[in-house]
Amino acid sequence: MDIFIVWVEIFRHWLTVATGIPILAEIIVKAALTLGVIIFVLLNLIVLVWLERKLSAFFQMRRGPNRLGPAGFFQFPVDIVKMLGKEDIVPANADRPVFLIASICAFLTAIMAWAVIPLGRGLILEDLSIGIFYFIAIGSTGTIAFIMAGFSSNNKYALLGGMRAAAQMISYEIPMVFSLLGVIMITGSLTLSKIVEGQKSIWFIIPQILAFLCYFISSIAETNRGPFDMTEGEQELVGGYFLEYSGIRYALFMVAEYTHLVAVSAIAALVFLGGWNAPFGLTFIPGFIWMMLKIYFMIFLFMWVRWTFPRIRIDHLMHFGWKVLIPVSLINIVLTGIGIFVFRAITG
Amino acid sequence: MTTWVDWNIFAYWSDYDIFWPAGCGRIFFQGFLYLTNNYTILVFYVIIHKILSIEREGIMLFRYTGIAVILVWGIVFPVILLRLQKMISPHNPTRAKTLTYECGLDTQGDTWIRFKISYFMYALIFVVFDVETVFLYPWAVLFQKLGLFGIIEMIIFMAILIVGFAYAWKEGALQWM
C-alpha cells in the first residue's frame, strides 16, 4: 500500500504546482481520499450485512439469504436499490425539520470517526495528535442523532427507543473511555499510529486484558447491538428510534450503525490487537491485510455475541454498566499505573 | 520507499517557494485579478502567502483540513442519496400513511410529556465522569514523565470523585426505578 501513498503525494504535489494554492490542493486531495473512505466503508457494509445474515442463520441453524448471487451475496445491494425506490414518508405529527435532519446526522457522526482511523502505515486521512480523543468525542455525538430521531417522530415507541439509546450510550461511554486510558498510560500518546508502533514487541491485549474486556462489552452497548439492543427491541418497541423512518432515510440509520460497528472494531484492532503489526513474524503479508483480518475478527466476535445471548433488561444493563464496568475500569487504571512503576523499577 | 516519511518530502511547504514564482498559479491569479479587479481575492492571496511562509506542521488549518472535508462529505453524501430517492420514488402521502404508527392502534394522549427521572439522574452522574475524563487524558499522556508525583495527585483527584460516586450509589441514584 506504500505505492498508493506515494501516488497520493505526487498527485498533491502536482495539484499544488498546477493551482498555485496549497490549501486548495490539500482540500481536493482530502476530498478525493474522503470519498475513497466512504466507498470503502460502503463496500465493507455489503460484506458485513451479508456476513451478519449468514452468521445469524448459521447460529440458528437456518440457511439465510441464498437467492441472489453466490450464497445470497448480492442481497444487500439489491435491498439498497429497493430502498431507493421506496416512498419517503414523514408522519403528519412529527417535528418535520428535526425528523429530516436526524438521519443525516446519524450518518455524519458515524462517518466522521473515520477521519482518524488508519488502515495501514500512513493510510489515514488526518493523523491528529489527539486521534483517539477525537474518536471518543465524535462517537459520543452519535447519541444526539438518536435522541433527535426518537423525539421528533412523535411516537411513543420511538421516544422510548431514543431515550434508552441516550441513557445506554452515555452510561457505557465512561467504561469505554476509561478502558482506553490504560493503553495511553503505556504509550504516552493519543496518536493512533504511535499507539500501533508501540505494539511491535507485545500487543496491548496481553497487559490490558481487563481493559479489552471492558472495551468490548461497552462498545457493544455503544453500537446498540444485541444483547444490549433495547433501543431497537423488536418485540417491545417494534423498531426503536427509527420506527417511523422509511426508504433511504431508514437505510442511512442502518448504514450509520454498521459504520460505527466497523469503526469500533477498527479501534479495538488498533489499540489492543496490534493494528497492522504482523503476528509471529509473518511480515510478508502486507499490514493492510492484517489490519482487515483483525477488524473482521472483532466484527465476528460482535456478531457471535449478538446471536448467542438473549436481550437483557434495561435495569440490568444500567446496573452492570455503573456498578460493575466502571469500578473494574477504574481498578484497571490503578493496576496499570502500579504495573508501569513496578516494570520500570525492575528494568531500571 | 519503505516508509511514508521517506516520500513525505513532496509535502514540505518550504519547497513551494521554489515553484511559486515560476508556477502557473501566479499567472492564473494575476489574470484573475486583472479580469475581476476584486480586492477580496487579493486579500486571500496575501493570507495564503503568509500561511505558506510558516512551516507546515505548525498550522492548525492544514492539519484539520481532513476533518472539515469529511464533515462536508458526511452531509453531501446522504443528501445526494436522498435526492436520488426523490427522483425515482413515488410521492403520494395519504392520511393513513402519515398517521403515527403504533402497532395499528390509534395513538393515545401526548407523546412529548415529562419523562422518567431515572434518565436524568444518569445524565447528571455522567457529566461528573465526563469532566473527569477530560482531566484524565492529559494526565495519562504525561503519566510516565510525571513519575510518583503524578500518580499520587491522580489518586487524590480520583478519590474525591469516587467519594461522590459512592454517595450517589448509596443514595440510590444508580438504582433503576
XYZ file of C-alpha atoms in Angstrom:
525
model
C 0.000 0.000 0.000
C 3.053 2.293 0.148
C 2.816 2.884 -3.595
C -0.705 4.240 -3.069
C 0.550 6.822 -0.569
C 3.348 7.810 -2.961
C 0.812 8.375 -5.740
C -1.334 10.495 -3.446
C 1.688 12.622 -2.551
C 2.638 13.012 -6.222
C -0.949 13.993 -7.031
C -0.956 16.514 -4.171
C 2.357 17.958 -5.359
C 1.134 18.235 -8.944
C -2.068 19.941 -7.801
C -0.124 22.410 -5.677
C 2.053 23.396 -8.602
C -0.860 23.466 -11.028
C -3.222 25.557 -8.932
C -0.642 27.552 -7.032
C -2.833 27.392 -3.933
C -1.648 24.728 -1.465
C -4.802 24.833 0.637
C -6.922 24.174 -2.452
C -4.697 21.257 -3.417
C -4.959 19.946 0.126
C -8.747 20.227 0.080
C -9.039 18.479 -3.312
C -6.757 15.626 -2.223
C -8.599 15.250 1.080
C -11.982 15.328 -0.685
C -10.876 12.532 -3.036
C -9.490 10.497 -0.137
C -12.643 11.024 1.923
C -14.757 9.785 -0.961
C -12.448 6.778 -1.021
C -13.061 6.223 2.703
C -16.846 6.449 2.239
C -16.725 3.971 -0.638
C -14.503 1.675 1.408
C -16.985 1.784 4.287
C -19.935 1.104 1.985
C -18.124 -1.823 0.344
C -17.446 -3.161 3.811
C -21.125 -2.798 4.531
C -22.082 -5.150 1.694
C -19.835 -7.817 3.167
C -20.962 -7.065 6.713
C -24.693 -7.285 6.139
C -24.213 -10.491 4.181
C -21.953 -11.850 6.937
C -24.420 -10.908 9.663
C -27.343 -12.566 7.925
C -25.350 -15.669 7.065
C -23.845 -15.969 10.556
C -27.198 -15.463 12.279
C -28.607 -18.149 10.005
C -25.690 -20.401 10.912
C -26.176 -19.856 14.658
C -29.897 -20.506 14.360
C -29.476 -23.482 12.013
C -31.159 -21.777 9.091
C -29.964 -21.181 5.549
C -30.074 -17.398 5.406
C -30.178 -15.440 2.132
C -29.411 -17.779 -0.767
C -31.136 -16.450 -3.879
C -29.247 -13.505 -5.341
C -25.683 -14.189 -6.353
C -23.380 -16.774 -4.779
C -24.787 -17.678 -1.344
C -27.080 -14.637 -1.436
C -24.171 -12.173 -1.553
C -25.984 -9.595 -3.676
C -28.972 -9.369 -1.345
C -27.860 -6.125 0.303
C -27.022 -4.094 -2.854
C -30.405 -5.076 -4.243
C -32.030 -4.084 -0.950
C -30.436 -0.648 -1.238
C -31.817 -0.270 -4.764
C -35.219 -1.301 -3.427
C -34.992 1.287 -0.649
C -34.126 3.989 -3.197
C -37.475 3.281 -4.853
C -39.471 3.495 -1.624
C -41.535 6.491 -0.689
C -40.101 8.882 1.908
C -42.907 9.096 4.463
C -42.873 11.840 7.087
C -45.552 11.394 9.775
C -48.040 14.252 9.940
C -47.483 14.781 13.676
C -43.695 14.684 13.503
C -41.397 17.633 14.123
C -40.537 17.864 10.444
C -37.140 19.648 10.287
C -35.627 17.659 13.154
C -37.073 14.452 11.715
C -35.432 15.133 8.359
C -32.057 16.206 9.757
C -31.742 13.296 12.213
C -30.960 10.642 9.593
C -28.256 12.818 8.018
C -26.843 13.496 11.489
C -26.630 9.780 12.222
C -24.633 9.145 9.048
C -22.450 12.222 9.601
C -21.394 11.295 13.124
C -20.693 7.713 12.068
C -18.547 8.647 9.066
C -16.645 11.435 10.853
C -14.949 8.970 13.184
C -13.152 7.585 10.109
C -11.042 10.733 9.784
C -8.519 9.442 12.315
C -8.644 5.666 11.831
C -5.576 4.324 9.999
C -5.901 1.118 7.960
C -2.168 0.698 7.484
C 1.033 2.648 7.864
C 0.202 6.129 6.560
C -3.239 5.089 5.282
C -5.025 7.740 7.282
C -6.949 10.878 6.458
C -5.602 13.065 9.263
C -3.143 11.657 11.787
C -4.204 14.042 14.528
C -2.179 14.402 17.711
C -5.425 13.869 19.651
C -6.530 10.933 17.468
C -8.193 8.658 20.000
C -9.715 11.563 21.899
C -11.287 12.783 18.658
C -12.752 9.326 18.089
C -14.329 9.308 21.552
C -15.706 12.823 21.112
C -17.283 12.062 17.752
C -18.555 8.696 18.975
C -20.484 10.348 21.768
C -22.144 12.877 19.464
C -23.896 9.942 17.800
C -26.279 9.979 20.771
C -27.686 13.302 19.589
C -28.817 11.853 16.261
C -30.636 9.002 18.012
C -32.378 11.248 20.503
C -33.326 13.633 17.653
C -34.886 10.766 15.725
C -36.663 9.383 18.767
C -38.028 12.695 19.949
C -39.061 14.187 16.618
C -41.035 11.141 15.468
C -43.811 11.937 17.977
C -44.241 8.247 18.517
C -44.193 6.610 21.926
C -42.070 3.646 20.854
C -39.582 5.895 19.077
C -39.379 8.196 22.094
C -38.673 5.257 24.405
C -36.069 3.936 21.983
C -34.339 7.288 21.706
C -34.333 7.794 25.478
C -32.956 4.327 26.048
C -30.275 4.910 23.410
C -29.212 8.117 25.139
C -29.125 6.569 28.612
C -27.314 3.464 27.401
C -24.762 5.294 25.280
C -23.786 7.847 27.906
C -23.579 5.150 30.578
C -21.323 2.870 28.567
C -19.198 5.684 27.215
C -17.486 6.052 30.594
C -16.110 2.480 30.898
C -15.156 2.612 27.201
C -13.162 5.808 27.690
C -11.571 4.564 30.917
C -10.566 1.259 29.355
C -8.630 3.059 26.612
C -6.817 5.091 29.265
C -4.550 2.223 30.331
C -3.087 1.924 26.826
C -2.442 5.672 26.679
C -0.607 5.482 30.003
C 1.715 2.858 28.499
C 2.345 4.610 25.169
C 2.127 8.216 26.366
C 0.472 9.314 23.136
C -3.034 9.850 21.810
C -1.961 9.431 18.179
C -3.269 6.141 16.827
C -0.251 5.490 14.603
C 2.061 5.891 17.613
C -0.094 3.541 19.685
C 0.264 0.930 16.934
C 4.027 1.485 16.681
C 4.207 0.902 20.440
C 2.851 -2.635 19.978
C 5.707 -4.006 17.901
C 7.028 -6.240 20.673
C 3.801 -7.084 22.507
C 0.143 -6.473 21.738
C -1.649 -4.459 24.400
C -4.320 -7.118 24.791
C -1.868 -9.087 26.993
C -1.057 -6.434 29.636
C -4.515 -4.836 29.239
C -6.807 -7.874 29.094
C -9.163 -6.334 31.676
C -9.383 -3.138 29.640
C -10.019 -5.128 26.472
C -12.953 -6.937 28.068
C -14.366 -3.628 29.371
C -13.925 -2.032 25.956
C -15.524 -4.979 24.180
C -18.627 -5.047 26.395
C -19.105 -1.285 26.426
C -18.615 -0.969 22.685
C -21.428 -3.476 22.140
C -23.654 -1.156 24.154
C -22.258 1.893 22.323
C -23.216 0.452 18.960
C -26.659 -0.611 20.277
C -26.186 -4.226 19.274
C -27.524 -7.370 20.881
C -27.644 -8.395 23.709
C -27.821 -4.674 24.575
C -30.269 -3.654 21.829
C -33.186 -2.498 23.956
C -33.177 0.655 21.842
C -34.444 -1.352 18.904
C -36.103 -4.191 20.773
C -38.284 -5.634 18.014
C -40.596 -7.448 20.418
C -41.363 -4.473 22.670
C -40.541 -1.294 20.732
C -41.094 -2.572 17.165
C -38.017 -0.710 15.843
C -36.995 1.889 18.384
C -35.890 5.349 17.339
C -36.040 4.718 13.574
C -39.519 3.216 13.710
C -41.138 5.999 11.632
C -38.409 6.158 9.003
C -38.764 4.607 5.578
C -36.793 4.247 2.384
C -33.298 5.646 2.196
C -33.666 7.504 5.498
C -34.041 4.182 7.258
C -31.087 2.863 5.255
C -28.971 5.798 6.478
C -29.599 4.740 10.078
C -28.601 1.194 9.253
C -25.501 2.390 7.396
C -24.599 4.549 10.391
C -24.985 1.601 12.748
C -22.708 -0.645 10.709
C -20.198 2.139 10.033
C -19.956 2.709 13.752
C -19.509 -1.038 14.259
C -16.583 -1.141 11.819
C -15.054 1.965 13.425
C -15.310 0.481 16.919
C -13.802 -2.801 15.694
C -11.007 -0.903 13.960
C -10.184 0.959 17.180
C -10.153 -2.346 19.090
C -7.806 -3.823 16.467
C -5.547 -0.757 16.537
C -5.387 -0.285 20.284
C -5.449 -3.839 21.599
C -4.645 -6.219 18.728
C -1.519 -4.558 17.346
C -3.048 -2.783 14.348
C -1.102 -3.518 11.160
C 1.732 -5.290 13.019
C 2.079 -8.859 11.804
C 1.962 -11.619 14.437
C 4.587 -14.433 14.584
C 6.886 -12.528 12.208
C 4.614 -13.116 9.186
C 5.709 -9.833 7.641
C 5.441 -10.993 4.019
C 1.692 -10.379 4.245
C 1.079 -6.589 3.980
C -0.018 -4.638 7.047
C -3.277 -3.598 5.399
C -4.339 -7.259 5.091
C -3.505 -7.899 8.753
C -5.484 -4.839 9.762
C -8.532 -6.017 7.796
C -8.232 -9.524 9.240
C -8.161 -8.116 12.774
C -11.130 -5.818 12.108
C -13.122 -8.734 10.751
C -12.113 -10.902 13.688
C -13.532 -8.250 16.042
C -16.689 -7.964 13.933
C -17.094 -11.725 14.070
C -16.860 -11.548 17.885
C -19.563 -8.850 17.940
C -21.834 -10.957 15.748
C -21.150 -14.086 17.737
C -22.186 -12.324 20.955
C -25.246 -10.795 19.305
C -26.676 -14.051 18.068
C -25.750 -16.115 21.137
C -27.048 -14.172 24.136
C -30.666 -13.144 24.732
C -31.511 -9.480 25.158
C -31.151 -8.309 28.776
C -33.443 -5.976 30.723
C -32.658 -2.258 30.855
C -32.265 -2.099 34.647
C -29.779 -4.988 34.491
C -27.932 -3.208 31.714
C -27.635 0.055 33.631
C -26.621 -1.695 36.841
C -23.976 -3.684 35.004
C -22.559 -0.557 33.411
C -22.465 1.624 36.507
C -21.830 -0.897 39.273
C -19.507 -3.391 37.545
C -17.808 -1.953 34.469
C -16.932 1.491 35.855
C -15.313 0.172 39.063
C -13.478 -2.504 37.054
C -12.153 0.018 34.540
C -11.060 2.333 37.385
C -9.245 -0.580 39.020
C -7.591 -1.258 35.666
C -6.206 2.295 35.570
C -4.739 1.955 39.067
C -3.323 -1.506 38.267
C -1.739 -0.189 35.061
C -0.149 2.698 36.957
C 1.312 0.364 39.593
C 2.341 -2.095 36.869
C 4.289 0.565 34.960
C 6.081 1.588 38.171
C 6.993 -1.997 39.039
C 8.140 -2.674 35.457
C 10.357 0.400 35.440
C 11.748 -0.455 38.879
C 12.725 -3.955 37.634
C 14.156 -2.920 34.268
C 15.635 0.303 35.608
C 10.088 3.581 -0.366
C 9.790 1.622 2.825
C 8.034 4.209 4.932
C 5.674 7.055 4.387
C 8.123 9.544 5.881
C 10.749 8.981 3.194
C 8.414 10.181 0.478
C 6.870 12.908 2.544
C 9.469 15.270 1.039
C 6.811 16.123 -1.514
C 4.691 17.673 1.182
C 7.236 20.116 2.622
C 5.836 23.553 2.160
C 9.271 25.155 2.048
C 9.622 23.604 -1.408
C 6.820 25.712 -2.754
C 8.903 28.847 -2.586
C 10.873 27.328 -5.460
C 7.774 26.667 -7.502
C 5.825 29.710 -6.560
C 7.357 32.383 -8.819
C 7.607 30.083 -11.825
C 4.345 28.208 -11.276
C 1.361 28.893 -13.469
C -0.697 29.580 -10.348
C 0.606 33.088 -10.009
C -0.119 33.861 -13.623
C -3.562 32.385 -13.200
C -4.141 34.527 -10.163
C -2.866 37.705 -11.755
C -5.071 37.099 -14.753
C -7.973 36.545 -12.434
C -7.218 39.778 -10.620
C -6.983 41.636 -13.915
C -10.334 40.291 -15.006
C -12.278 40.803 -11.807
C -10.380 43.609 -10.142
C -11.607 42.129 -6.883
C -9.782 43.134 -3.751
C -11.098 40.238 -1.668
C -9.161 37.853 -3.873
C -6.060 39.941 -3.313
C -6.587 39.674 0.442
C -6.922 35.882 0.167
C -3.788 35.784 -1.953
C -1.851 37.651 0.727
C -3.230 35.456 3.527
C -2.311 32.263 1.685
C 1.146 33.622 1.011
C 1.564 34.406 4.695
C 0.428 30.906 5.655
C 2.895 29.409 3.197
C 5.817 31.138 4.829
C 5.126 29.349 8.136
C 6.235 25.744 8.479
C 3.515 23.273 7.611
C 3.412 21.264 10.842
C 2.682 24.362 12.886
C -0.512 25.290 11.091
C -3.728 24.010 12.583
C -5.588 24.905 9.405
C -3.720 22.320 7.364
C -3.876 19.606 9.987
C -7.642 19.790 10.286
C -8.482 20.067 6.590
C -9.463 16.398 6.512
C -11.907 16.907 9.373
C -13.565 19.828 7.610
C -13.718 17.910 4.337
C -15.204 14.782 5.918
C -17.779 16.983 7.662
C -18.860 18.367 4.283
C -18.872 14.913 2.637
C -20.841 13.487 5.546
C -23.624 15.951 4.791
C -23.338 15.935 0.982
C -23.347 12.147 0.575
C -26.703 11.475 2.315
C -28.204 14.488 0.547
C -27.165 13.002 -2.815
C -28.780 9.703 -1.820
C -31.947 11.468 -0.706
C -32.103 13.430 -3.977
C -31.708 10.174 -5.881
C -34.550 8.683 -3.905
C -36.716 11.731 -4.563
C -36.117 11.347 -8.304
C -37.116 7.700 -8.631
C -39.552 7.058 -5.802
C -43.278 7.864 -5.750
C -44.612 10.639 -3.549
C -48.211 10.231 -2.548
C -48.741 10.902 1.157
C -52.258 9.957 2.169
C -53.742 10.393 5.626
C -53.416 6.733 6.510
C -49.746 6.737 5.530
C -48.771 9.748 7.605
C -50.538 8.558 10.764
C -48.329 7.758 13.741
C -47.524 4.060 13.646
C -48.187 2.460 16.990
C -48.980 -1.117 16.036
C -52.178 -0.223 14.235
C -53.941 1.313 17.239
C -54.869 4.990 17.395
C -52.309 6.944 19.347
C -53.408 7.778 22.878
C -52.531 11.082 24.525
C -49.499 13.279 24.066
C -46.025 11.907 23.363
C -43.998 14.943 24.394
C -44.597 14.688 28.110
C -42.418 14.951 31.207
C -40.289 11.883 31.067
C -38.979 9.475 33.668
C -36.490 10.958 36.161
C -34.070 7.977 36.079
C -32.648 9.040 32.723
C -31.908 12.489 34.086
C -30.142 11.078 37.160
C -27.806 9.026 34.979
C -27.111 12.072 32.834
C -26.156 14.079 35.926
C -23.636 11.495 37.131
C -22.385 11.142 33.566
C -21.474 14.837 33.478
C -19.266 14.340 36.557
C -17.423 11.433 34.950
C -17.185 13.128 31.584
C -15.369 16.074 33.120
C -13.108 13.619 34.922
C -12.264 12.024 31.575
C -11.177 15.360 30.147
C -8.720 15.741 33.034
C -7.582 12.113 32.979
C -6.467 12.041 29.339
C -3.708 14.674 29.567
C -2.623 13.023 32.814
C -2.395 9.613 31.099
C -0.291 11.060 28.265
C 2.197 12.570 30.721
C 1.962 9.732 33.264
C 5.445 8.287 32.682
C 7.085 11.718 32.782
C 5.319 12.881 35.938
C 6.547 9.943 37.994
C 5.383 9.345 41.534
C 4.009 12.880 41.932
C 1.583 12.297 39.082
C 0.145 9.086 40.455
C -0.292 10.476 43.975
C -2.035 13.568 42.668
C -4.277 11.434 40.470
C -5.221 9.186 43.380
C -6.309 12.281 45.331
C -8.299 13.575 42.354
C -9.917 10.213 41.745
C -10.642 9.672 45.461
C -12.752 12.842 45.547
C -14.763 11.627 42.561
C -15.097 8.109 43.899
C -16.481 9.511 47.171
C -19.094 11.378 45.117
C -19.819 8.257 43.114
C -20.173 6.181 46.303
C -22.537 8.801 47.735
C -24.689 8.695 44.585
C -24.671 4.895 44.776
C -25.692 4.946 48.471
C -28.484 7.454 47.808
C -29.851 5.177 45.085
C -29.170 7.402 42.085
C -27.839 4.377 40.217
C -30.955 2.371 41.004
C -33.325 1.996 38.069
C -36.814 2.847 39.297
